[in-house]
Amino acid sequence: MSSNASLRDLSNDCWIALDADGVLQYPRYPGRQLVEGLVPVNEESAFLSSFRRIESGCLIGGRFDVAIEDAFGNNLTRDAKRELWRRYLSFESDAPLLKELARLRNESRGVILATNQTHIRLERMARDYEGVFDATFASCEMGRRKPTAEYFTAVCSALACDPAEIVFVDDRAENVLGAADVGLNGKLFTRRGGVSELTRLLTSAGQWH
C-alpha cells in the first residue's frame, strides 16, 4: 500500500475503493493500436498476446519493462521500443470524476485506488493522481491481485475496517464478485459512465447524500 497522506479518521465509517482502468482512466491505444506499425502486420497478434501475457505476470511484481526487453529487445528498433512505451503509458483520465472524488474526500469519505498495475504504469499514474487518494492498493506493490480473496483481505487489514465498510467499484464483473465474496459492497461500473454512474452506484450502496 502507498499512501498520499495519513489515513484519516472518518465519521461515517465508509471507504470508497475505485479501480483505475475502465473507471478512472482509459488507454489511448487500446487493443492492437498498441502495436500497430511497430512490428510486421502478420506478427501483431502474436506480439500483443505475448506482451499481455508478460504484463499479467508482472502485475504482482517484477519489472515489466525489463521483462519485455529480455523477450523482444532484439526484435524491436530503438524507436519502436520508445513508441511502444509511450503508447503503453498513455491514458485519458476522467477529469470530472476525479473532481467528484475530491468533493467526496472533502465530505470525509475515504477514497482509495484499488488497481492491478505494473510498476512502470503505476509510476506514470502517480503523476496524475497525486493527492487524489487516501491510499493506493496496487497489485505490483502488494504481491497479490484482484480478484483474489488475499488482495481484498489485505486491503481491509490495512484500513483496519470491516469489509462491509468498503464500497468497491470496478468495471470487471470478476473483480466485483471477488470483492463481494470477502464481504465488500461490490458495484459493477459501466465503462465511461463518469460521475453519473458513480453517483448511481453509491446511491444504491446507501453512501450518497
Coordinates of C-alpha atoms in Angstrom, one line a residue:
M1 CA 0.0 0.0 0.0
S2 CA 1.2 3.5 -0.8
S3 CA -0.4 6.5 0.9
N4 CA -0.6 10.1 -0.2
A5 CA -1.5 11.2 3.3
S6 CA -2.0 9.7 6.7
L7 CA -5.2 7.7 6.7
R8 CA -7.9 9.9 8.2
D9 CA -10.5 9.2 10.9
L10 CA -13.8 9.1 9.1
S11 CA -17.0 9.9 10.8
N12 CA -19.2 7.9 8.5
D13 CA -17.2 4.7 8.5
C14 CA -17.2 4.5 4.7
W15 CA -14.4 3.8 2.2
I16 CA -14.9 4.1 -1.5
A17 CA -12.5 2.0 -3.4
L18 CA -12.2 2.5 -7.2
D19 CA -10.5 0.6 -10.0
A20 CA -8.3 2.6 -12.4
D21 CA -8.6 1.3 -15.9
G22 CA -12.2 1.3 -17.1
V23 CA -13.4 3.5 -14.3
L24 CA -11.0 6.5 -13.8
Q25 CA -8.9 6.2 -16.9
Y26 CA -8.9 4.7 -20.4
P27 CA -5.9 3.7 -22.7
R28 CA -5.3 6.0 -25.6
Y29 CA -4.1 3.0 -27.6
P30 CA -6.5 0.1 -26.9
G31 CA -6.1 -3.4 -28.3
R32 CA -4.0 -3.7 -31.4
Q33 CA -3.5 0.0 -31.6
L34 CA -0.8 -0.5 -29.0
V35 CA 1.5 -2.3 -31.5
E36 CA 0.3 -1.2 -34.9
G37 CA 3.2 -0.2 -37.1
L38 CA 5.8 -1.3 -34.6
V39 CA 6.1 -4.9 -35.8
P40 CA 5.2 -6.5 -39.1
V41 CA 1.4 -6.7 -39.6
N42 CA 1.4 -10.5 -39.7
E43 CA 3.2 -10.6 -36.3
E44 CA 1.0 -8.0 -34.5
S45 CA -1.5 -10.5 -32.9
A46 CA 1.3 -12.9 -31.6
F47 CA 3.4 -10.0 -30.3
L48 CA 0.4 -8.4 -28.5
S49 CA -0.6 -11.8 -27.0
S50 CA 2.9 -12.3 -25.7
F51 CA 3.1 -8.7 -24.4
R52 CA -0.1 -9.1 -22.4
R53 CA 1.0 -12.5 -21.1
I54 CA 4.2 -11.0 -19.7
E55 CA 2.3 -8.0 -18.4
S56 CA -0.1 -10.3 -16.5
G57 CA 2.9 -12.0 -14.8
C58 CA 4.3 -8.6 -13.7
L59 CA 1.1 -7.4 -12.1
I60 CA 2.2 -9.0 -8.9
G61 CA 5.8 -7.8 -9.1
G62 CA 8.9 -7.7 -11.2
R63 CA 9.9 -5.0 -13.8
F64 CA 7.7 -5.3 -16.8
D65 CA 10.0 -3.0 -18.9
V66 CA 12.9 -5.3 -18.2
A67 CA 10.9 -8.4 -18.9
I68 CA 9.8 -7.0 -22.3
E69 CA 13.4 -6.0 -23.2
D70 CA 14.5 -9.5 -22.4
A71 CA 11.8 -11.1 -24.5
F72 CA 11.7 -8.7 -27.5
G73 CA 14.7 -6.4 -27.2
N74 CA 16.4 -7.8 -30.3
N75 CA 13.3 -7.7 -32.4
L76 CA 12.4 -4.0 -32.0
T77 CA 14.3 -1.0 -33.1
R78 CA 15.1 1.7 -30.5
D79 CA 12.4 4.0 -31.9
A80 CA 9.9 1.2 -31.8
K81 CA 10.6 0.5 -28.2
R82 CA 10.3 4.1 -27.3
E83 CA 7.0 4.4 -29.1
L84 CA 5.7 1.2 -27.5
W85 CA 6.3 2.5 -24.0
R86 CA 4.8 5.9 -25.0
R87 CA 1.6 4.2 -26.1
Y88 CA 1.5 1.9 -23.1
L89 CA 1.8 4.8 -20.7
S90 CA -0.7 7.0 -22.4
F91 CA -4.2 7.1 -20.9
E92 CA -7.1 9.6 -20.7
S93 CA -8.2 10.4 -17.1
D94 CA -11.8 11.2 -16.4
A95 CA -11.3 14.8 -15.1
P96 CA -14.9 15.3 -13.9
L97 CA -14.8 12.1 -12.0
L98 CA -11.6 13.0 -10.3
K99 CA -13.1 16.3 -9.3
E100 CA -16.0 14.4 -7.8
L101 CA -13.6 12.2 -5.8
A102 CA -12.1 15.4 -4.3
R103 CA -15.6 16.5 -3.3
L104 CA -16.2 13.2 -1.6
R105 CA -12.9 13.4 0.3
N106 CA -13.9 16.9 1.5
E107 CA -17.1 15.3 2.9
S108 CA -14.8 13.0 4.9
R109 CA -15.3 10.0 2.7
G110 CA -12.2 7.8 2.4
V111 CA -11.3 7.4 -1.2
I112 CA -8.8 4.7 -2.2
L113 CA -7.4 3.4 -5.5
A114 CA -7.6 -0.4 -5.9
T115 CA -5.8 -1.5 -9.1
N116 CA -4.0 -4.2 -10.9
Q117 CA -0.9 -2.5 -12.4
T118 CA 2.7 -3.0 -13.4
H119 CA 5.3 -0.9 -11.6
I120 CA 6.1 1.2 -14.7
R121 CA 2.5 2.1 -15.3
L122 CA 1.8 2.8 -11.6
E123 CA 4.8 5.2 -11.6
R124 CA 3.2 7.1 -14.6
M125 CA -0.2 7.2 -12.9
A126 CA 1.3 8.7 -9.7
R127 CA 2.0 11.9 -11.5
D128 CA -1.7 12.4 -12.4
Y129 CA -3.2 11.2 -9.2
E130 CA -1.0 12.9 -6.6
G131 CA -3.2 13.9 -3.6
V132 CA -6.4 12.3 -5.1
F133 CA -6.5 9.2 -2.9
D134 CA -6.1 8.5 0.8
A135 CA -4.2 5.3 -0.1
T136 CA -3.3 3.2 -3.2
F137 CA -3.5 -0.6 -3.2
A138 CA -1.6 -1.7 -6.3
S139 CA -1.1 -5.4 -7.1
C140 CA 2.5 -4.9 -8.1
E141 CA 3.3 -3.5 -4.7
M142 CA 1.2 -6.0 -2.7
G143 CA 2.3 -9.2 -4.5
R144 CA -1.4 -10.2 -5.0
R145 CA -4.1 -9.1 -7.4
K146 CA -7.8 -8.7 -7.9
P147 CA -10.0 -10.7 -7.8
T148 CA -8.3 -12.9 -5.2
A149 CA -9.5 -13.0 -1.6
E150 CA -6.0 -12.3 -0.5
Y151 CA -6.0 -9.0 -2.2
F152 CA -9.2 -7.8 -0.7
T153 CA -8.4 -9.2 2.7
A154 CA -5.1 -7.2 2.7
V155 CA -7.0 -4.0 1.8
C156 CA -9.3 -4.5 4.7
S157 CA -6.5 -5.2 7.1
A158 CA -4.5 -2.2 6.0
L159 CA -7.6 0.1 6.5
A160 CA -8.4 -1.7 9.8
C161 CA -12.1 -1.8 8.8
D162 CA -14.8 -4.3 8.3
P163 CA -15.2 -5.4 4.6
A164 CA -18.8 -4.1 4.6
E165 CA -17.5 -0.6 5.2
I166 CA -15.9 -0.5 1.7
V167 CA -17.9 0.2 -1.4
F168 CA -15.7 -1.3 -4.2
V169 CA -16.3 0.0 -7.7
D170 CA -14.8 -1.8 -10.7
D171 CA -15.7 -2.4 -14.4
R172 CA -14.9 -6.1 -14.3
A173 CA -17.5 -8.5 -13.0
E174 CA -15.0 -11.0 -11.8
N175 CA -13.3 -8.3 -9.6
V176 CA -16.7 -7.2 -8.2
L177 CA -17.6 -10.8 -7.4
G178 CA -14.3 -11.4 -5.8
A179 CA -14.8 -8.4 -3.5
A180 CA -18.3 -9.4 -2.7
D181 CA -17.1 -12.9 -1.7
V182 CA -14.9 -11.3 1.0
G183 CA -17.8 -9.1 2.2
L184 CA -17.1 -5.8 0.4
N185 CA -20.0 -3.9 -1.2
G186 CA -19.1 -4.6 -4.8
K187 CA -20.5 -2.4 -7.5
L188 CA -20.1 -3.0 -11.3
F189 CA -19.2 0.2 -13.1
T190 CA -20.4 0.8 -16.7
R191 CA -17.3 1.9 -18.7
R192 CA -17.2 5.7 -19.4
G193 CA -20.2 6.1 -17.1
G194 CA -18.5 9.0 -15.4
V195 CA -19.9 10.9 -12.4
S196 CA -23.5 9.9 -13.1
E197 CA -22.6 6.2 -12.9
L198 CA -20.6 6.6 -9.7
T199 CA -23.5 8.6 -8.2
R200 CA -25.9 5.8 -9.2
L201 CA -23.7 3.1 -7.6
L202 CA -23.0 5.0 -4.4
T203 CA -26.8 5.7 -4.1
S204 CA -27.6 2.0 -4.4
A205 CA -24.9 1.3 -1.7
G206 CA -26.6 3.8 0.6
Q207 CA -23.5 6.1 0.6
W208 CA -24.8 9.2 -1.1
H209 CA -26.5 12.2 0.3

